[in-house]
Coordinates of C-alpha atoms and ligand atoms in Angstrom, one line a residue:
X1 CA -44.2 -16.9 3.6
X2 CA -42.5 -15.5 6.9
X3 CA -41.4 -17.4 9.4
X4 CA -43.4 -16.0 12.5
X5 CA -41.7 -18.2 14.6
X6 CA -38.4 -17.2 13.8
X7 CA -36.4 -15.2 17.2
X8 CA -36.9 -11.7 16.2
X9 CA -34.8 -9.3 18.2
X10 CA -32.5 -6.0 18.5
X11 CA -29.4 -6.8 20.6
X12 CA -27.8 -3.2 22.1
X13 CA -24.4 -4.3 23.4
X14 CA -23.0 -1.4 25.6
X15 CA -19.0 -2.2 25.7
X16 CA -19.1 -3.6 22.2
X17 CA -15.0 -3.3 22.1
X18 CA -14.4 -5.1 25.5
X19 CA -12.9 -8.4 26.5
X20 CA -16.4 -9.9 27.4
X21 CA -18.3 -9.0 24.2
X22 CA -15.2 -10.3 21.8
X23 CA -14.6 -14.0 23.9
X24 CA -18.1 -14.9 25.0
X25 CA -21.1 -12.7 23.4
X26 CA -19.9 -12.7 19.4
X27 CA -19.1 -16.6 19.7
X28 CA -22.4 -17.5 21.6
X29 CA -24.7 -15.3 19.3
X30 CA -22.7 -16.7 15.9
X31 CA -23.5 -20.6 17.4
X32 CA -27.2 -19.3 18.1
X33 CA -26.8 -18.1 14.0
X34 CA -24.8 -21.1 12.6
X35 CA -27.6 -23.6 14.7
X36 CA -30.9 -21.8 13.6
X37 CA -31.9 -19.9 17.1
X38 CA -31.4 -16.8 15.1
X39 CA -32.0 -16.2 11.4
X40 CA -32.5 -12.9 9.0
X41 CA -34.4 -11.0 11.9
X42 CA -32.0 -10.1 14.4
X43 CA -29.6 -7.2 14.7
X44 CA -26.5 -6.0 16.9
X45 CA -25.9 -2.2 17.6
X46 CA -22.3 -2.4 19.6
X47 CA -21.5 0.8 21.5
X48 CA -17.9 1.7 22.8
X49 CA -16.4 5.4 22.9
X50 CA -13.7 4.3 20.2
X51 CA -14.6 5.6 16.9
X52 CA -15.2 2.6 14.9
X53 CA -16.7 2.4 11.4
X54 CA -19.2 -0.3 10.9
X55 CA -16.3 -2.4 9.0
X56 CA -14.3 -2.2 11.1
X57 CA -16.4 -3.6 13.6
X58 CA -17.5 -6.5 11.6
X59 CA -14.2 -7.2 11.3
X60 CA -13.6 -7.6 14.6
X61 CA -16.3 -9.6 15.3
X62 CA -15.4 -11.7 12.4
X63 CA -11.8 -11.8 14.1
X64 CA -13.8 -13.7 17.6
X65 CA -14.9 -16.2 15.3
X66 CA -11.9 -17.4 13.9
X67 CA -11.7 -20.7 15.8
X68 CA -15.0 -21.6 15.3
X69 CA -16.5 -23.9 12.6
X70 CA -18.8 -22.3 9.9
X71 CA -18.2 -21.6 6.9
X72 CA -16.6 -18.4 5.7
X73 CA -19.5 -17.0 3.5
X74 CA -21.6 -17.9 7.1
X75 CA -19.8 -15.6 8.9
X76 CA -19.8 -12.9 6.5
X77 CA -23.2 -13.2 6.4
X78 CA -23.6 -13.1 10.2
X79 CA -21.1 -10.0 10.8
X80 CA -23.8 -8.0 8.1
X81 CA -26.4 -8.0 11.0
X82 CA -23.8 -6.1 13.2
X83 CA -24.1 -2.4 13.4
X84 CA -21.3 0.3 15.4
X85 CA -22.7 3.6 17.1
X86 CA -19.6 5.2 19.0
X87 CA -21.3 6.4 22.3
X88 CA -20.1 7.7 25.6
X89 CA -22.9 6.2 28.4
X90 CA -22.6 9.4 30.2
X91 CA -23.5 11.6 27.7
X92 CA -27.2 12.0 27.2
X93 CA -27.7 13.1 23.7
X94 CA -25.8 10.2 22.4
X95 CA -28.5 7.9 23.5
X96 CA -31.1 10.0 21.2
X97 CA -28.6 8.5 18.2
X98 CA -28.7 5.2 19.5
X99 CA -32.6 5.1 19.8
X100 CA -32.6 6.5 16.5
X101 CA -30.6 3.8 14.9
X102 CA -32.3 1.1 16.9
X103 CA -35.9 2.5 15.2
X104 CA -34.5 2.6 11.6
X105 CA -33.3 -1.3 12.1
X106 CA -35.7 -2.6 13.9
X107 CA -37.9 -1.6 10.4
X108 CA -35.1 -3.3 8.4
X109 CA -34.9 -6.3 10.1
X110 CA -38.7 -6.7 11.1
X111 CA -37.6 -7.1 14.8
X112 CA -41.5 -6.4 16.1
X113 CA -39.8 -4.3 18.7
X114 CA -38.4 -6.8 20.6
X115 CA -35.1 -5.3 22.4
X116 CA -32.4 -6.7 24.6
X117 CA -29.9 -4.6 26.6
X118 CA -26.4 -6.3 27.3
X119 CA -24.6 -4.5 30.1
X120 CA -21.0 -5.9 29.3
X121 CA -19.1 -3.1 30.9
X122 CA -18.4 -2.4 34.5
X123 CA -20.7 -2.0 36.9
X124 CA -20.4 1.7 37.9
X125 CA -21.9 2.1 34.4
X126 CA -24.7 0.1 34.9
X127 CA -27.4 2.5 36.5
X128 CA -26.9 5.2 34.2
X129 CA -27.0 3.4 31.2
X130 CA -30.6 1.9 32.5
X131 CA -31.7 5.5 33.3
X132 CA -31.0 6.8 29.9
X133 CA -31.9 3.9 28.6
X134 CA -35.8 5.0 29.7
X135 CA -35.1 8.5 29.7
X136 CA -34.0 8.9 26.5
X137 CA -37.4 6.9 25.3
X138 CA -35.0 3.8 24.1
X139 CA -37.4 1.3 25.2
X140 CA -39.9 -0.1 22.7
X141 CA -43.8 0.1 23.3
X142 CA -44.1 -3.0 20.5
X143 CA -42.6 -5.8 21.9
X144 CA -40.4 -6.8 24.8
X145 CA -37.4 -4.9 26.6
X146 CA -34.8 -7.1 28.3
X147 CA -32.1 -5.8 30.4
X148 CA -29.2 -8.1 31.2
X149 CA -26.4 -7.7 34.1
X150 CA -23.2 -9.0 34.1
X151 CA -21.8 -9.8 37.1
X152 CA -20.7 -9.1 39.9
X153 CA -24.1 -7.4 40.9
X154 CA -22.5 -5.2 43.5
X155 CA -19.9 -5.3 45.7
X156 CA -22.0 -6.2 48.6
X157 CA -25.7 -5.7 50.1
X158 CA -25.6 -1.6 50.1
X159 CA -24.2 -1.4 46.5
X160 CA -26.5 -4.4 45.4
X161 CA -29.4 -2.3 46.7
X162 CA -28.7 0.9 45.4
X163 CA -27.7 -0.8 41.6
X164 CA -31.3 -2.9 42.1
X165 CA -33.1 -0.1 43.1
X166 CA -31.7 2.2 40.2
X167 CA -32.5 -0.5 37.2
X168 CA -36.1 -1.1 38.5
X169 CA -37.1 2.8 37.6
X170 CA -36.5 1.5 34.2
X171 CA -37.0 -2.6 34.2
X172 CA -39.7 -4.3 36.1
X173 CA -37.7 -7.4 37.9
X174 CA -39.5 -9.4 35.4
X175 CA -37.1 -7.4 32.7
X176 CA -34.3 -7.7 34.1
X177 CA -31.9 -11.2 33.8
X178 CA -28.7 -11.0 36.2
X179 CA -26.2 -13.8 34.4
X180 CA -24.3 -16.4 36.1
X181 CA -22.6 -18.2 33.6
X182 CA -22.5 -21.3 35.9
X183 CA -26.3 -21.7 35.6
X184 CA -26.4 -22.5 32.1
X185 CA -23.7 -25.1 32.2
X186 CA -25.0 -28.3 30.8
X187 CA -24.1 -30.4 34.7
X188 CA -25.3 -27.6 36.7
X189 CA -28.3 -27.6 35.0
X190 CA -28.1 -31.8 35.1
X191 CA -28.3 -31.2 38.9
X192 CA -32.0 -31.1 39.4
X193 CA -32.5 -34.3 37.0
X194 CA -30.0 -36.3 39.2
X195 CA -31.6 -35.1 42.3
X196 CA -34.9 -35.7 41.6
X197 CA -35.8 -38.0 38.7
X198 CA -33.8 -41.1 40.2
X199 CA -36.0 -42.4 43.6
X200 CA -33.0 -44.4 45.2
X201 CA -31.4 -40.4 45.1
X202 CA -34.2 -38.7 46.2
X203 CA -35.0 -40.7 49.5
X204 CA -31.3 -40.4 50.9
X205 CA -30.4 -36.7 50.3
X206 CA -31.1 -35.5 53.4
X207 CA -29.3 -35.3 56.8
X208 CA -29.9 -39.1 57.7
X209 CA -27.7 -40.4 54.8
X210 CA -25.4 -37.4 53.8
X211 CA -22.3 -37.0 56.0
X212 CA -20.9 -33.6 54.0
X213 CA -21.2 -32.0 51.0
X214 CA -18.1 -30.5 49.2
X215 CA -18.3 -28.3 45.9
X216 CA -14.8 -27.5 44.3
X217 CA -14.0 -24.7 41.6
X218 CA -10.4 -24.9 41.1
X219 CA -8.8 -22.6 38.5
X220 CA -5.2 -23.2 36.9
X221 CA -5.0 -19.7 35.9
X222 CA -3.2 -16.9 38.2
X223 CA -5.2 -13.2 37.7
X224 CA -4.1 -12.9 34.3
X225 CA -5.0 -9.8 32.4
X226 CA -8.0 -9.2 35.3
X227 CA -5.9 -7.6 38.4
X228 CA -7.7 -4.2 38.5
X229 CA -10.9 -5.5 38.8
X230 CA -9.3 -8.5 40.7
X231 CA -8.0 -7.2 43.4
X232 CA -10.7 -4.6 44.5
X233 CA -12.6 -8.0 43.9
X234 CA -11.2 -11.5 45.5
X235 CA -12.5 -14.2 45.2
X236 CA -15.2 -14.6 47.9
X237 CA -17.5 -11.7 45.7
X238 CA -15.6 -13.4 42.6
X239 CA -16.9 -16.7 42.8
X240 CA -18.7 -17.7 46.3
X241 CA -21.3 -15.1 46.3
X242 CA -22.2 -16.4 42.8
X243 CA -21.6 -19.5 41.4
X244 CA -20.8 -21.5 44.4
X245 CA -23.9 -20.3 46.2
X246 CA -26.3 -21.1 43.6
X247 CA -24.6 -24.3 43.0
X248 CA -25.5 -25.6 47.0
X249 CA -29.2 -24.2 46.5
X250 CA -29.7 -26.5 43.3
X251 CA -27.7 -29.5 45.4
X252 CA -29.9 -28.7 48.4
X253 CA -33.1 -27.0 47.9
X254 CA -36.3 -28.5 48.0
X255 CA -37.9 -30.1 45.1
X256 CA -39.5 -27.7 43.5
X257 CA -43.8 -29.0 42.5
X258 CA -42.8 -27.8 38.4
X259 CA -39.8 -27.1 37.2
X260 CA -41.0 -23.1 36.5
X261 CA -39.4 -20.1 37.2
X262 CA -41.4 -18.7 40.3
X263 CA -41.3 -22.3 41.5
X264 CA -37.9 -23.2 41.3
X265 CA -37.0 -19.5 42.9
X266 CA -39.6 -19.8 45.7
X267 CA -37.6 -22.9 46.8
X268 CA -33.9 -21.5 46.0
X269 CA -35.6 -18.6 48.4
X270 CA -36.7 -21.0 51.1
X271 CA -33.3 -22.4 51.4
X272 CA -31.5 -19.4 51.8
X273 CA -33.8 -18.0 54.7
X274 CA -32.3 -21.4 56.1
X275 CA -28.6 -20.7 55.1
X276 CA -26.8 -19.9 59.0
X277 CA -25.2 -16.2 59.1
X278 CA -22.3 -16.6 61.3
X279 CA -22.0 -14.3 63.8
X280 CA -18.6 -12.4 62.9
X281 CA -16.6 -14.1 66.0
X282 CA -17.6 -17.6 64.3
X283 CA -15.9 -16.4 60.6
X284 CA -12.6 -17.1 61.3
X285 CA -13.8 -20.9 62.5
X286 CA -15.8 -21.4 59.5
X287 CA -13.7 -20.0 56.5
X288 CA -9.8 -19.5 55.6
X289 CA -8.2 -17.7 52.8
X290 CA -5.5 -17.5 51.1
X291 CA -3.1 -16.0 48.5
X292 CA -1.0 -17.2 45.7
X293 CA 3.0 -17.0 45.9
X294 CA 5.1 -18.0 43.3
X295 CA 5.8 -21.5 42.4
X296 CA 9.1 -23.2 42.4
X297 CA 9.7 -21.4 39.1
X298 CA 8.9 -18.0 39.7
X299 CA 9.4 -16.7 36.5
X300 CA 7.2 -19.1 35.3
X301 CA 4.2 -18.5 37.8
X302 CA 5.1 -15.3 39.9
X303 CA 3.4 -14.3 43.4
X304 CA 0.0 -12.4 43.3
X305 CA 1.6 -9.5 44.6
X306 CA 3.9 -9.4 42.1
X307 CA 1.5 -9.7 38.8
X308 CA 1.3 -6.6 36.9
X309 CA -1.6 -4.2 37.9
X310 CA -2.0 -6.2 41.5
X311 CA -1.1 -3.6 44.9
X312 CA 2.7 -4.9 45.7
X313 CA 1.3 -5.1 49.5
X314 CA -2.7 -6.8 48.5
X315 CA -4.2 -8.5 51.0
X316 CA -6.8 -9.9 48.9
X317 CA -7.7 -13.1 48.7
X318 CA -7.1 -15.7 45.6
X319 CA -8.3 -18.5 47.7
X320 CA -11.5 -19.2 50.0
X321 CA -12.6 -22.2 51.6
X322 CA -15.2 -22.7 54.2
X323 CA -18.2 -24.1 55.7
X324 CA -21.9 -23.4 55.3
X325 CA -24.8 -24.8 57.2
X326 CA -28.7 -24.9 56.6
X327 CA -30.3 -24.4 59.3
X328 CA -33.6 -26.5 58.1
X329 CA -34.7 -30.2 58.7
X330 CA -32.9 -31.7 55.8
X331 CA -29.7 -30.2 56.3
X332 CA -29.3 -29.6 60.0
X333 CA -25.8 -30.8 61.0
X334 CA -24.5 -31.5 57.4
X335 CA -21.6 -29.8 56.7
X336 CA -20.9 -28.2 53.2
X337 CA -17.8 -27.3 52.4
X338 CA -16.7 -24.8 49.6
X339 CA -13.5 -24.5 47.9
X340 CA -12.6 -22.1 45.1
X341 CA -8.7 -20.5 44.3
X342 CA -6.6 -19.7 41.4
X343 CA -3.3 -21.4 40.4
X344 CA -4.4 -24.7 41.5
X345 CA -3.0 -28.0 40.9
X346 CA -6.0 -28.1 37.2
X347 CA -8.6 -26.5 36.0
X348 CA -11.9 -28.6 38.0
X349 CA -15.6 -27.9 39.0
X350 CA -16.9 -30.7 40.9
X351 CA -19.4 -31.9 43.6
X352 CA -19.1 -34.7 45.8
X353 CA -21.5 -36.0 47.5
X354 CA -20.6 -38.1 51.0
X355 CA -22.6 -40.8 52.9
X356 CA -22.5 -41.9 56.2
X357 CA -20.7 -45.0 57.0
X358 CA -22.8 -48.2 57.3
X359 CA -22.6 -49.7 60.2
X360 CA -19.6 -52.4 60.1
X361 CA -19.9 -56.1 59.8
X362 CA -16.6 -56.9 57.3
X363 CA -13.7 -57.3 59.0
X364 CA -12.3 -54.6 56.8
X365 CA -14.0 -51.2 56.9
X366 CA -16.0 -50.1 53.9
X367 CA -15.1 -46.8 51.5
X368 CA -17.5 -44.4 52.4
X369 CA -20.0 -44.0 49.4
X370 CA -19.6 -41.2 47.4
X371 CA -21.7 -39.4 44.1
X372 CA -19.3 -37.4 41.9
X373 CA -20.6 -34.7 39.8
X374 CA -17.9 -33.4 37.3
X375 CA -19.1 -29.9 36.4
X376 CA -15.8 -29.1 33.8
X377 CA -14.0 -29.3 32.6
X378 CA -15.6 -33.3 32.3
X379 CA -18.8 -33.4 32.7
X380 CA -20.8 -36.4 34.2
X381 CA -21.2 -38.4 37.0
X382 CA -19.3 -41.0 38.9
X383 CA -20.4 -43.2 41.8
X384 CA -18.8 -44.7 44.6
X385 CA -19.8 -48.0 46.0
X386 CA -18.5 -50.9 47.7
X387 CA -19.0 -54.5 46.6
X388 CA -16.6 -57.4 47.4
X389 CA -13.5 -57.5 46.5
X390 CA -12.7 -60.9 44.0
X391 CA -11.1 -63.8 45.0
X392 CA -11.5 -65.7 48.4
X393 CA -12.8 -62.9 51.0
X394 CA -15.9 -60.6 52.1
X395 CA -13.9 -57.9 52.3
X396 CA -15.7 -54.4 51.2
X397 CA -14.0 -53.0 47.9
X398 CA -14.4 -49.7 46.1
X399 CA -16.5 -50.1 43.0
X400 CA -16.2 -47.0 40.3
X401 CA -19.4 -46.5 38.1
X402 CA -19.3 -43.8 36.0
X403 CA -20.8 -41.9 33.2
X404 CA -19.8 -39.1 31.1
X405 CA -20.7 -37.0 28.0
X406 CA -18.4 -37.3 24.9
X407 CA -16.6 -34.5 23.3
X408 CA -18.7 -35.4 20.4
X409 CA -22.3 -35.1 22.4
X410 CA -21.0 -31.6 24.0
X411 CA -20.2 -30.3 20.6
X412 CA -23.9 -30.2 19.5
X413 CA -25.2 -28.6 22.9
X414 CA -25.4 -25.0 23.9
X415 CA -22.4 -23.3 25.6
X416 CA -23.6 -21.8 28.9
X417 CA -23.7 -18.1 27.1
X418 CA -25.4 -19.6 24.2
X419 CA -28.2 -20.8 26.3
X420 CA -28.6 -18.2 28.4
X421 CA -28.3 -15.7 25.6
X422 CA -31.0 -17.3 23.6
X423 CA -33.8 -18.0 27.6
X424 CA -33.4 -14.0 27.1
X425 CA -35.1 -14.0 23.7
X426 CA -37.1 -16.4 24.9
X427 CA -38.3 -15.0 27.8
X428 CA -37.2 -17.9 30.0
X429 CA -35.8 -16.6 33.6
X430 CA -35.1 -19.9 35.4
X431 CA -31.9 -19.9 34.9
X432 CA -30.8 -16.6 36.4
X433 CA -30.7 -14.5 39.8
X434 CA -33.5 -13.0 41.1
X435 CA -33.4 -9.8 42.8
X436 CA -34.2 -11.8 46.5
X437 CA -32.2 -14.5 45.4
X438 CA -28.8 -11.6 45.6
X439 CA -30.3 -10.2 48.7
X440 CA -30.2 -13.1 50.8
X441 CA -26.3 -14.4 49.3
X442 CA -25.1 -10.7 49.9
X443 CA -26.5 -11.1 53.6
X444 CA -24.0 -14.4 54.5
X445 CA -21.5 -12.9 52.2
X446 CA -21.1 -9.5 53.9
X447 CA -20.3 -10.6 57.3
X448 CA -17.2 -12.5 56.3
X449 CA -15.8 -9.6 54.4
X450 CA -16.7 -7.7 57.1
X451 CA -14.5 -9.8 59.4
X452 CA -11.1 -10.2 56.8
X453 CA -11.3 -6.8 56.1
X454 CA -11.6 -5.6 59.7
X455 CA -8.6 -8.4 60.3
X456 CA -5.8 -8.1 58.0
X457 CA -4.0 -11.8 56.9
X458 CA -0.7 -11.8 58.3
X459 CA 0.2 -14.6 56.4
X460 CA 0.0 -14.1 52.8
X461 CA 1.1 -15.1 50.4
X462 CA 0.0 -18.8 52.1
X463 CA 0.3 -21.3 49.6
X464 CA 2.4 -22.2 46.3
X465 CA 1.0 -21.5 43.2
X466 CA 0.2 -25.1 41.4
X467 CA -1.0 -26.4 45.0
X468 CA -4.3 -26.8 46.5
X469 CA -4.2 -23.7 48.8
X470 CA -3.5 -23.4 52.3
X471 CA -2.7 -26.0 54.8
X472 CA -5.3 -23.9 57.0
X473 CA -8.0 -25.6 54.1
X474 CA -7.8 -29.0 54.9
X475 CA -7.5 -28.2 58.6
X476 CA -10.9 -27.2 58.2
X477 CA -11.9 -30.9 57.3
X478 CA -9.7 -32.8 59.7
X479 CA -10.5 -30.9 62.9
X480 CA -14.1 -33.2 62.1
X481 CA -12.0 -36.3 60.9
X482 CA -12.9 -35.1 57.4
X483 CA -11.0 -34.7 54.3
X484 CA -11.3 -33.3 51.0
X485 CA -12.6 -36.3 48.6
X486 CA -10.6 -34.3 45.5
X487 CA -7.1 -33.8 46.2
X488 CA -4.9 -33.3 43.1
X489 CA -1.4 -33.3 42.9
X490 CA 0.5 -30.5 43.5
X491 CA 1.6 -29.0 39.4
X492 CA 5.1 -29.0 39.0
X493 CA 4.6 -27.1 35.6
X494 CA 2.1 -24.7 33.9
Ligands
LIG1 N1 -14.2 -10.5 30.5 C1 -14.8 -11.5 31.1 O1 -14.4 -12.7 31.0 C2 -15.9 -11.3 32.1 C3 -16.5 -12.4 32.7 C4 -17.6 -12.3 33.6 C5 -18.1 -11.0 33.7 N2 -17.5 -9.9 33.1 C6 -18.2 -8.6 33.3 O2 -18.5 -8.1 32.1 C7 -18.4 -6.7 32.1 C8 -17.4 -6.2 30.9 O3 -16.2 -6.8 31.2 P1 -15.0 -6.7 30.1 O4 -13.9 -7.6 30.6 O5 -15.5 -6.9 28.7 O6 -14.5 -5.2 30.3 P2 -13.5 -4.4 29.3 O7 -12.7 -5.3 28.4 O8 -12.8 -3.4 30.1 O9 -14.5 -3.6 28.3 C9 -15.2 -2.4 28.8 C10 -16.0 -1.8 27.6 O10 -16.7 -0.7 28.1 C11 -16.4 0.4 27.1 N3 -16.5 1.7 27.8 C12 -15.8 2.1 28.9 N4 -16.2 3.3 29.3 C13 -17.1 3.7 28.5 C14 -18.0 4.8 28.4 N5 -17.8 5.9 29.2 N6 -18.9 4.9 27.4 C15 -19.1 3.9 26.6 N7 -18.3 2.7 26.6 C16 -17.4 2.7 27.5 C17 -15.1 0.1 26.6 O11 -14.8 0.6 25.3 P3 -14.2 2.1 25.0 O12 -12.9 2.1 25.8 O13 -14.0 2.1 23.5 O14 -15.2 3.1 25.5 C18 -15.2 -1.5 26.4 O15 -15.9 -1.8 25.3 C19 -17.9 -6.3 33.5 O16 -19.0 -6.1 34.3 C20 -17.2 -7.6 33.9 O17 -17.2 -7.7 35.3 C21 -16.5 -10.0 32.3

């Protein structure tokens, strides 16, 4: 008997021979295979301009599985659901072929119509592939069509707008699932269970309790093999207007009454209305960037400017740090402050969490208390409390609790492509942007680029590679008697 239940679907990958496709989508959708998301009735057609035969193809998607476990004859059988169609996205008739093909297998693999269109090329690409995509009568009138965006979703509020506007003549918003690979990691999604399934949490996260908020997402890596996109990029688009963003709306957003879709974005939507928009003279008080120089071994770690592909004279930035307010009655007054660079001291995503000071009875003053949340490349939680310290004294001691997952446990769960891959068979949009959700981040992003790029740095490159970024960063703390609760070690080698 069939298995009605079974995820039936037609994957179109558009930049089937790219970067994205060969390290992330063939792993995640082979995981979804080997662990029994998806079975006989699914089926790839991967579109590139190279002229690639179906074998070779396979191969190459067999190739992006070689460090994973499965057994051979399990891959093999997973590559045979993989089809090639060389296509240009510009040209128009090619899209006829790719319809056609789609028809013929959706028949052999009794995918009810059900279709899903991965964007994993750049972005300039995007609205014309969605137009032909309807134009060329692609869509299915059987079951569902799915549209998925790779980030970055423009390059500010005008080209977010104009890309939005151009996918919605062929996706309804409920179609269309903008990924942020950050909202499908396992601690990011552990947020809202911390926050609100644990009472002594829930009654002191607010203004009264919290003295600052600090989220951290330190890479190791310099540019690597990204500088084109890189540097036209930088890291505020790169990784604030994204991931950092949506990681303060799940640490600060309003508890949502069910954990639904519209619910949870109605509240993510609430909070930004309350996000402060500097005006552009307060910018330069608020947020500092920087730029990578080489380390003490140059060869080793060279300077930004000097990576291959990167303008010798760039005055991007590799490096932001700065501080948001929330203008609302829980947050009023509670500093967050964001971090994020390349060639830092180690590879870290991390939240902490900062109390006020109790007032002081001990004769020596009390650690402030302070909730960890290691995002990767650990993941769990750690706690901060004082207690006595042993022997013959009251004084206040720091007190470490701490919990994290094993290697083991996170071997059985979903990657963050994995799971969002298989909410968009499912149907399941909590865990992605919605359309008001980019409006409102591209609103507090634009005015900052709007002041660096009106304002050229005079000072890069400002910081050693292997460091944690300019001194201007933890200025930024201290000038409130703050300091940043994570404060690696400088690297002294890769
Ligand atoms: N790579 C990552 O880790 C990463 C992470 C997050 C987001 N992203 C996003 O994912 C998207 C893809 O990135 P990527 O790194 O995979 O890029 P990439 O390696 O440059 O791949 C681009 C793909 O587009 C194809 N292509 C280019 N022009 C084409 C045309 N006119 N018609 C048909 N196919 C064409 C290329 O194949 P042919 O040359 O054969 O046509 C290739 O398959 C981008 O939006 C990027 O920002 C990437």
């Amino acid at each position: 008997m069939q298995d009605l239940s079974e995820n039936r679907v037609l994957i179109y990958i558009f930049g089937a021979s790219g970067d994205l496709a060969h390290r992330k989508l063939y792993p995640a959708l082979f995981n979804l295979y080997r662990k029994g998301y998806i079975k006989d009735h699914f089926t790839v057609i991967g579109t590139a301009r190279r002229e690639w035969t179906n074998e070779y193809y396979r191969n190459n998607v067999l190739k992006s599985l070689e460090e994973l476990p499965g057994s051979f004859n399990q891959k093999f059988s997973f590559i045979q659901h993989f089809h090639y169609q060389s296509h240009d996205v510009t040209d128009s008739k090619h899209y006829d072929t790719l319809r056609e093909l789609g028809e013929s297998l959706d028949r052999v693999y009794e995918t009810q119509g059900n279709r899903i269109f991965y964007m994993a090329m750049a972005p300039e690409f995007f609205s014309t592939i969605a137009e032909h995509i309807k134009s060329q009568n692609l869509l299915s009138d059987t079951g569902y069509n799915r549209i998925i965006i790779e980030k970055p979703f423009g390059r500010d509020y005008e080209t977010a707008k104009a890309l939005n506007d151009s996918i919605s003549k062929a996706f309804d918003e409920k179609q269309i699932y903008r990924i942020d690979h950050y909202l499908g990691k396992e601690m990011v999604l552990g947020l809202l269970p911390i926050r609100f399934s644990n009472p002594m949490f829930e009654q002191v996260w607010n203004r009264k309790f919290i003295d600052n908020i600090q989220i951290t997402l330190f890479e190791a890596l310099g540019v690597e093999d990204r500088a084109e996109y890189y540097d036209h990029t930088g890291a505020l688009r790169d990784m604030v207007q994204n991931h950092i963003i949506q990681i303060l709306a799940l640490l600060t957003l309003d508890k949502p009454e069910k954990l639904t879709a519209e619910a949870l974005r109605a509240q993510k939507e609430k909070l930004y209305e309350a996000l402060r928009i500097y005006p552009i003279k307060e910018v330069a008080k608020k947020f500092v960037r920087g730029q990578y120089g080489s380390s003490d071994i140059p060869e080793h770690e060279p300077a930004y400017r000097s990576e291959t592909k990167v303008d010798p004279n760039s005055k991007m930035e590799t490096f932001v740090a700065g501080e948001i307010n929330i203008d609302n009655d829980q947050w009023r007054g509670v500093p967050i402050y964001i971090r994020t660079g390349k060639r830092m001291p180690e590879k870290q995503t991390r939240v902490d969490i900062v109390f006020k000071a109790s007032d002081q009875i001990f004769d020596k003053p009390a650690d402030k208390t302070i909730i960890t949340i290691d995002i990767e490349p650990t993941e769990g939680i750690s706690l901060l409390i004082n207690g006595k310290k042993i022997g013959l004294t009251t004084d206040p001691v720091g007190y470490q609790l701490s919990y994290h997952h094993s290697a083991e446990q996170l071997a059985e769960v979903l990657d963050a492509y994995e799971r969002l891959i298989l909410d968009v068979i499912k149907g399941e949009a909590t865990n992605f942007s919605h359309w008001h959700e980019l409006e409102a981040t591209w609103h507090f992003i634009d005015v900052i680029r709007e002041y660096w790029d009106n304002n050229a740095p005079t000072d890069f490159p400002n910081y050693k590679s292997g460091t944690n970024g300019p001194e201007a960063a933890d200025q930024l703390l201290k000038q409130s008697g703050r300091s940043w609760v994570y404060n690696p070690e400088p690297r002294t080698k890769r």
